[in-house]
Short mmCIF file of C-alpha atoms and ligand atoms in Angstrom, two decimals:
data_model
loop_
_atom_site.label_atom_id
_atom_site.label_comp_id
_atom_site.label_asym_id
_atom_site.label_seq_id
_atom_site.Cartn_x
_atom_site.Cartn_y
_atom_site.Cartn_z
CA UNK A 294 8.79 -3.34 5.78
CA UNK A 295 6.79 -2.09 2.90
CA UNK A 296 6.46 1.02 0.84
CA UNK A 297 3.40 2.19 -1.08
CA UNK A 298 3.16 5.12 -3.50
CA UNK A 299 1.02 6.97 -6.04
CA UNK A 300 2.02 8.38 -9.35
CA UNK A 301 0.05 10.53 -11.76
CA UNK A 302 0.72 10.97 -15.45
CA UNK A 303 -2.16 10.72 -18.00
CA UNK A 304 -3.47 7.85 -15.82
CA UNK A 305 -3.23 7.33 -12.09
CA UNK A 306 -0.97 4.61 -10.72
CA UNK A 307 -0.80 3.10 -7.28
CA UNK A 308 1.26 0.22 -5.82
CA UNK A 309 3.64 -1.08 -3.28
CA UNK A 310 6.68 -3.12 -2.42
CA UNK A 311 5.67 -6.05 -0.31
CA UNK A 312 8.66 -6.59 1.91
CA UNK A 313 8.58 -9.55 4.32
CA UNK A 314 10.24 -12.79 5.25
CA UNK A 315 7.32 -15.14 4.70
CA UNK A 316 4.57 -15.39 2.16
CA UNK A 317 0.94 -16.53 2.68
CA UNK A 318 0.71 -17.90 -0.82
CA UNK A 319 -0.36 -14.56 -2.06
CA UNK A 320 -2.02 -14.48 -5.47
CA UNK A 321 -3.96 -12.13 -7.71
CA UNK A 322 -7.64 -12.19 -6.66
CA UNK A 323 -10.50 -10.59 -8.51
CA UNK A 324 -13.66 -10.04 -6.49
CA UNK A 325 -16.47 -9.85 -9.08
CA UNK A 326 -19.49 -7.63 -8.58
CA UNK A 327 -21.81 -10.37 -7.27
CA UNK A 328 -19.47 -12.15 -4.91
CA UNK A 329 -21.29 -11.85 -1.57
CA UNK A 330 -19.18 -9.98 0.89
CA UNK A 331 -20.00 -11.39 4.31
CA UNK A 332 -18.99 -9.19 7.20
CA UNK A 333 -18.80 -10.50 10.79
CA UNK A 334 -20.64 -7.70 12.53
CA UNK A 335 -22.12 -5.54 9.82
CA UNK A 336 -24.64 -6.12 7.04
CA UNK A 337 -23.44 -8.11 4.07
CA UNK A 338 -23.01 -6.53 0.70
CA UNK A 339 -24.25 -8.75 -2.15
CA UNK A 340 -23.62 -6.46 -5.15
CA UNK A 341 -20.83 -4.00 -5.35
CA UNK A 342 -17.90 -2.68 -7.41
CA UNK A 343 -15.44 -5.21 -8.85
CA UNK A 344 -12.06 -5.35 -7.13
CA UNK A 345 -8.66 -6.63 -8.21
CA UNK A 346 -5.71 -7.09 -5.90
CA UNK A 347 -3.13 -9.29 -4.24
CA UNK A 348 -4.58 -11.43 -1.51
CA UNK A 349 -3.48 -14.26 0.78
CA UNK A 350 -4.12 -17.68 -0.69
CA UNK A 351 -6.22 -18.73 2.33
CA UNK A 352 -9.88 -19.79 2.24
CA UNK A 353 -12.43 -18.32 -0.04
CA UNK A 354 -12.28 -14.82 1.33
CA UNK A 355 -10.45 -11.89 -0.34
CA UNK A 356 -7.76 -11.22 2.32
CA UNK A 357 -6.27 -8.34 0.36
CA UNK A 358 -2.86 -6.86 1.02
CA UNK A 359 -3.54 -4.19 -1.63
CA UNK A 360 -6.26 -3.74 -4.20
CA UNK A 361 -8.04 -1.40 -6.60
CA UNK A 362 -11.67 -1.15 -7.61
CA UNK A 363 -13.28 -0.55 -11.00
CA UNK A 364 -13.97 3.10 -10.09
CA UNK A 365 -10.24 3.95 -9.63
CA UNK A 366 -9.97 3.83 -5.82
CA UNK A 367 -6.96 1.87 -4.48
CA UNK A 368 -5.92 0.79 -1.01
CA UNK A 369 -3.03 -1.02 0.65
CA UNK A 370 -2.29 -2.36 4.18
CA UNK A 371 1.23 -1.95 5.60
CA UNK A 372 2.68 -3.15 8.87
CA UNK A 373 2.21 -0.85 11.79
CA UNK A 374 3.51 -2.80 14.83
CA UNK A 375 3.43 -1.42 18.43
CA UNK A 376 1.30 1.60 17.61
CA UNK A 377 -1.65 -0.27 16.08
CA UNK A 378 -4.50 -0.71 18.57
CA UNK A 379 -7.71 -2.17 17.16
CA UNK A 380 -10.71 -1.80 19.43
CA UNK A 381 -13.28 -4.20 20.86
CA UNK A 382 -16.77 -4.18 19.25
CA UNK A 383 -18.66 -0.93 19.76
CA UNK A 384 -22.44 -1.03 19.47
CA UNK A 385 -22.75 2.63 18.47
CA UNK A 386 -20.42 2.25 15.43
CA UNK A 387 -20.23 0.22 12.24
CA UNK A 388 -17.86 -2.64 13.26
CA UNK A 389 -15.44 -3.86 10.62
CA UNK A 390 -12.66 -6.32 11.48
CA UNK A 391 -9.24 -5.23 10.35
CA UNK A 392 -9.05 -8.00 7.66
CA UNK A 393 -12.36 -6.82 6.22
CA UNK A 394 -11.55 -3.14 5.76
CA UNK A 395 -10.16 -3.27 2.17
CA UNK A 396 -13.19 -5.07 0.74
CA UNK A 397 -15.53 -2.90 2.87
CA UNK A 398 -14.17 0.39 1.52
CA UNK A 399 -13.44 -0.64 -2.07
CA UNK A 400 -16.75 -2.43 -2.60
CA UNK A 401 -18.73 0.79 -2.15
CA UNK A 402 -16.52 3.92 -2.58
CA UNK A 403 -15.72 5.71 -5.90
CA UNK A 404 -13.55 8.37 -4.38
CA UNK A 405 -11.55 9.42 -1.31
CA UNK A 406 -14.55 11.51 -0.24
CA UNK A 407 -16.74 8.40 -0.27
CA UNK A 408 -14.16 6.52 1.77
CA UNK A 409 -13.91 9.38 4.27
CA UNK A 410 -17.64 9.33 4.73
CA UNK A 411 -17.61 5.59 5.58
CA UNK A 412 -14.63 6.07 7.94
CA UNK A 413 -16.55 8.59 10.12
CA UNK A 414 -18.88 5.80 11.41
CA UNK A 415 -16.32 3.03 11.54
CA UNK A 416 -14.87 1.07 14.42
CA UNK A 417 -11.98 -1.11 13.18
CA UNK A 418 -12.30 -4.05 15.54
CA UNK A 419 -9.81 -6.52 16.84
CA UNK A 420 -11.75 -9.60 15.67
CA UNK A 421 -9.57 -12.33 14.26
CA UNK A 422 -9.96 -14.08 10.94
CA UNK A 423 -9.35 -17.46 12.53
CA UNK A 424 -7.37 -18.97 15.41
CA UNK A 425 -4.40 -19.40 13.07
CA UNK A 426 -4.72 -15.85 11.81
CA UNK A 427 -4.96 -13.29 14.62
CA UNK A 428 -5.29 -9.64 13.52
CA UNK A 429 -2.10 -8.15 11.98
CA UNK A 430 -1.13 -4.65 13.09
CA UNK A 431 -1.70 -2.57 9.93
CA UNK A 432 -2.32 0.92 8.71
CA UNK A 433 -3.74 1.75 5.34
CA UNK A 434 -3.18 4.10 2.46
CA UNK A 435 -6.21 4.91 0.22
CA UNK A 436 -5.87 6.86 -2.98
CA UNK A 437 -7.79 8.05 -5.98
CA UNK A 438 -6.35 10.18 -8.80
CA UNK A 439 -6.88 13.41 -6.87
CA UNK A 440 -6.12 12.68 -3.25
CA UNK A 441 -4.58 10.18 -0.77
CA UNK A 442 -5.30 9.48 2.89
CA UNK A 443 -3.82 7.33 5.70
CA UNK A 444 -5.93 5.42 8.22
CA UNK A 445 -4.42 4.42 11.56
CA UNK A 446 -6.02 3.01 14.70
CA UNK A 447 -3.87 3.95 17.73
CA UNK A 448 -4.48 3.98 21.49
CA UNK A 449 -6.34 7.33 21.18
CA UNK A 450 -8.68 6.09 18.41
CA UNK A 451 -9.04 6.16 14.65
CA UNK A 452 -7.00 8.81 12.75
CA UNK A 453 -7.56 9.74 9.16
CA UNK A 454 -4.73 11.91 7.73
CA UNK A 455 -4.59 13.64 4.35
CA UNK A 456 -1.50 12.40 2.62
CA UNK A 457 0.02 15.16 0.49
CA UNK A 458 3.01 13.06 -0.62
CA UNK A 459 1.05 9.96 -1.50
CA UNK A 460 3.61 7.66 0.09
CA UNK A 461 3.37 5.31 3.05
CA UNK A 462 5.86 3.03 4.78
CA UNK A 463 5.68 1.55 8.34
CA UNK A 464 6.45 3.08 11.74
CA UNK A 465 6.26 5.62 13.25
CA UNK A 466 2.69 7.09 12.86
CA UNK A 467 2.03 9.07 9.70
CA UNK A 468 2.05 12.57 11.23
CA UNK A 469 5.60 11.96 12.46
CA UNK A 470 6.71 10.66 9.06
CA UNK A 471 5.39 13.78 7.41
CA UNK A 472 6.98 16.06 9.99
CA UNK A 473 10.36 14.37 9.47
CA UNK A 474 10.37 15.46 5.84
CA UNK A 475 11.00 19.04 7.07
CA UNK A 476 14.52 17.94 7.86
CA UNK A 477 15.19 17.29 4.19
CA UNK A 478 13.84 20.42 2.48
CA UNK A 479 17.37 21.48 1.43
CA UNK A 480 17.69 18.36 -0.82
CA UNK A 481 17.45 19.01 -4.52
CA UNK A 482 17.80 17.40 -7.95
CA UNK A 483 20.00 20.42 -8.87
CA UNK A 484 23.68 20.94 -8.11
CA UNK A 485 24.05 22.62 -4.75
CA UNK A 486 25.43 26.08 -4.09
CA UNK A 487 28.24 26.61 -1.68
CA UNK A 488 26.53 28.00 1.44
CA UNK A 489 28.92 26.30 3.81
CA UNK A 490 30.15 29.52 5.38
CA UNK A 491 33.59 31.03 5.55
CA UNK A 492 35.64 31.35 2.41
CA UNK A 493 36.27 27.73 1.65
CA UNK A 494 36.59 26.94 -2.01
CA UNK A 495 34.25 23.88 -2.20
CA UNK A 496 33.73 22.24 -5.57
CA UNK A 497 30.93 20.41 -7.33
CA UNK A 498 32.93 17.35 -8.26
CA UNK A 499 30.08 15.05 -9.12
CA UNK A 500 26.53 15.04 -10.49
CA UNK A 501 23.79 14.28 -7.88
CA UNK A 502 25.35 16.28 -5.04
CA UNK A 503 22.05 18.07 -4.49
CA UNK A 504 20.69 14.91 -2.95
CA UNK A 505 23.58 14.22 -0.59
CA UNK A 506 21.95 13.48 2.74
CA UNK A 507 19.07 11.53 1.21
CA UNK A 508 18.88 8.35 3.36
CA UNK A 509 19.96 5.17 1.62
CA UNK A 510 19.14 2.64 4.40
CA UNK A 511 15.97 0.57 4.42
CA UNK A 512 14.56 1.57 7.77
CA UNK A 513 11.00 2.68 7.54
CA UNK A 514 11.52 6.35 8.18
CA UNK A 515 14.37 6.47 5.66
CA UNK A 516 12.31 4.69 3.01
CA UNK A 517 9.60 7.28 3.56
CA UNK A 518 12.02 10.11 2.86
CA UNK A 519 13.70 8.39 -0.08
CA UNK A 520 10.46 7.30 -1.80
CA UNK A 521 8.98 10.75 -1.28
CA UNK A 522 11.98 12.52 -2.81
CA UNK A 523 12.06 10.15 -5.79
CA UNK A 524 8.38 10.41 -6.36
CA UNK A 525 8.23 14.18 -6.05
CA UNK A 526 11.07 14.57 -8.56
CA UNK A 527 9.87 11.81 -10.93
CA UNK A 528 9.63 12.68 -14.60
CA UNK A 529 8.37 10.36 -17.36
CA UNK A 530 6.47 10.30 -20.56
CA UNK A 531 2.75 9.74 -20.04
CA UNK A 532 2.43 6.56 -22.14
CA UNK A 533 1.44 3.36 -20.31
CA UNK A 534 4.89 1.82 -20.79
CA UNK A 535 6.86 4.85 -19.58
CA UNK A 536 4.48 5.48 -16.60
CA UNK A 537 4.53 1.89 -15.36
CA UNK A 538 8.26 1.65 -15.87
CA UNK A 539 8.81 4.89 -13.93
CA UNK A 540 6.51 3.69 -11.19
CA UNK A 541 8.55 0.50 -10.75
CA UNK A 542 11.69 2.62 -10.63
CA UNK A 543 10.23 4.68 -7.78
CA UNK A 544 9.57 1.44 -5.87
CA UNK A 545 12.99 0.07 -6.79
CA UNK A 546 14.63 3.02 -5.06
CA UNK A 547 13.43 1.56 -1.72
CA UNK A 548 13.49 -2.19 -2.53
CA UNK A 549 15.07 -4.63 -0.11
CA UNK A 550 17.69 -7.03 -1.54
CA UNK A 551 17.83 -10.51 -0.03
CA UNK A 552 20.44 -10.66 2.66
CA UNK A 553 20.51 -7.06 3.85
CA UNK A 554 17.86 -7.19 6.57
CA UNK A 555 18.24 -10.07 9.02
CA UNK A 556 15.06 -10.72 10.94
CA UNK A 557 15.96 -14.02 12.56
CA UNK A 558 19.25 -15.89 12.93
CA UNK A 559 20.68 -17.59 11.08
CA UNK A 560 19.19 -16.84 7.66
CA UNK A 561 15.71 -15.41 7.70
CA UNK A 562 15.80 -12.19 5.71
CA UNK A 563 13.22 -9.55 4.84
CA UNK A 564 13.26 -8.77 1.14
CA UNK A 565 10.93 -7.36 -1.55
CA UNK A 566 8.75 -10.44 -2.28
CA UNK A 567 6.74 -8.55 -4.90
CA UNK A 568 6.23 -5.04 -6.28
CA UNK A 569 2.98 -4.08 -7.95
CA UNK A 570 1.50 -1.18 -9.88
CA UNK A 571 -2.18 -0.58 -10.56
CA UNK A 572 -3.38 1.54 -13.43
CA UNK A 573 -6.36 2.58 -11.38
CA UNK A 574 -8.18 4.15 -14.32
CA UNK A 575 -8.04 0.93 -16.37
CA UNK A 576 -8.18 -1.76 -13.66
CA UNK A 577 -4.88 -3.31 -14.68
CA UNK A 578 -2.58 -4.88 -12.11
CA UNK A 579 1.14 -5.09 -13.07
CA UNK A 580 3.40 -7.01 -10.73
CA UNK A 581 6.80 -8.63 -10.49
CA UNK A 582 8.05 -11.08 -7.87
CA UNK A 583 11.64 -10.96 -6.61
CA UNK A 584 12.86 -13.42 -9.26
CA UNK A 585 10.05 -13.14 -11.81
CA UNK A 586 9.34 -11.11 -14.92
CA UNK A 587 6.81 -8.21 -15.08
CA UNK A 588 3.31 -9.55 -15.68
CA UNK A 589 -0.12 -8.05 -15.74
CA UNK A 590 -3.77 -8.96 -15.18
CA UNK A 591 -6.63 -6.73 -16.46
CA UNK A 592 -9.86 -7.07 -14.37
CA UNK A 593 -11.97 -6.14 -17.41
CA UNK A 594 -10.70 -9.24 -19.23
CA UNK A 595 -12.64 -11.30 -16.70
CA UNK A 596 -16.41 -11.68 -16.28
CA UNK A 597 -17.10 -9.20 -13.43
CA UNK A 598 -20.78 -10.26 -13.19
CA UNK A 599 -20.09 -13.61 -11.48
CA UNK A 600 -20.26 -14.51 -7.86
CA UNK A 601 -17.05 -16.53 -7.36
CA UNK A 602 -13.55 -15.22 -6.66
CA UNK A 603 -11.21 -15.38 -9.64
CA UNK A 604 -7.65 -16.32 -8.59
CA UNK A 605 -4.32 -16.39 -10.46
CA UNK A 606 -1.12 -17.79 -9.02
CA UNK A 607 1.74 -15.29 -9.05
CA UNK A 608 4.23 -15.97 -11.84
CA UNK A 609 7.62 -16.32 -10.15
C1 LIG B 702 3.12 -8.68 6.74
C2 LIG B 702 2.41 -7.75 5.73
C3 LIG B 702 2.94 -6.36 5.89
C4 LIG B 702 4.30 -6.23 5.22
C5 LIG B 702 5.09 -5.20 5.94
O1 LIG B 702 4.68 -4.05 6.07
N1 LIG B 702 6.24 -5.67 6.37
C6 LIG B 702 7.13 -4.87 7.15
C7 LIG B 702 7.38 -5.52 8.49
S1 LIG B 702 8.06 -4.36 9.59
O2 LIG B 702 7.31 -3.13 9.52
O3 LIG B 702 9.41 -4.21 9.20
O4 LIG B 702 7.86 -4.97 10.92
C8 LIG B 702 0.91 -7.74 5.96
C9 LIG B 702 0.24 -6.83 4.86
C10 LIG B 702 -1.17 -7.44 4.66
C11 LIG B 702 -1.27 -8.52 5.73
C12 LIG B 702 -2.33 -9.62 5.49
C13 LIG B 702 -3.71 -8.97 5.34
C14 LIG B 702 -4.83 -10.04 5.19
C15 LIG B 702 -4.81 -11.05 6.43
C16 LIG B 702 -5.35 -10.28 7.65
C17 LIG B 702 -5.46 -11.26 8.82
O5 LIG B 702 -5.96 -10.55 9.93
C18 LIG B 702 -4.09 -11.85 9.13
C19 LIG B 702 -3.44 -12.49 7.93
C20 LIG B 702 -3.47 -11.63 6.65
C21 LIG B 702 -3.15 -12.62 5.49
C22 LIG B 702 -2.35 -10.51 6.75
C23 LIG B 702 -0.91 -11.14 6.98
C24 LIG B 702 0.17 -9.99 7.03
O6 LIG B 702 0.05 -9.31 8.19
C25 LIG B 702 0.09 -9.06 5.84
C26 LIG B 702 0.58 -9.85 4.61
#
């Protein structure tokens, strides 16, 4: 399971928890402006915006899990099993394989509106990266400082949803996640009033009772509610330090500790392998692995005019 979120102070922040049981040697990958992006079924893009993100350490292709471009647009892919339904090639559309979509969108869009315009013509195809890597069932969150959307390919076709909470987790589809928030509108950061009924003398015996009922489990629907509540109520100073710190606290509210989610007997557990936070205005990627310290990479410290991928191993 994974959780992605946005946060706005003076700058705009975007990031995710990457929760899984295996890693694909993920690393920080910068795609400089002149790295030729070769697409399987669509025209290549030779020159484009620079991109920084976390990508699988496989081959010389930016297989991004999440990333941000130099114009402040960010995007992340999260698991979407069972519902996800990529389509075969369609001659009347622009065909982009699921593993190509992050580079395709971020290489040429400055804003959510640019991304929406590209999505209108898109067919997200079921082409595989290689025999060892068949397509993963994903859905995507895309955000700039003003707006956020979710992109899902289901049986009926490609859906693009406006995302007013700026949070994404996994199943079920996004419209159902958003609807489920209705059930929690009585939650509050304030102490509750006694509206129980009757004449019972009920007492506020603890702080935090306004959020009783907020889910604490790590199922995908519960993480959506919890991360949304924490994000909507978040308060921090607007310095870089306070903003990044608060952002990691939002993600920490839905992190997965090793041992709590068994995916395969006897001891394969899903846990938060890394958490990251992009300052999308400045092109800085902050991250921390499960056991590691907080570290950062600034894309503007690198030469973005080159044509080779720039990789950094994650510090663990
Ligand atoms: C597993 C991850 C989602 C984490 C998550 O949401 N976990 C909840 C599980 S659950 O909801 O509880 O079931 C996703 C997120 C991004 C994905 C990579 C994207 C590039 C590339 C695309 C290729 O086509 C296939 C291989 C490839 C390396 C992908 C592998 C894997 O699929 C990655 C890591």
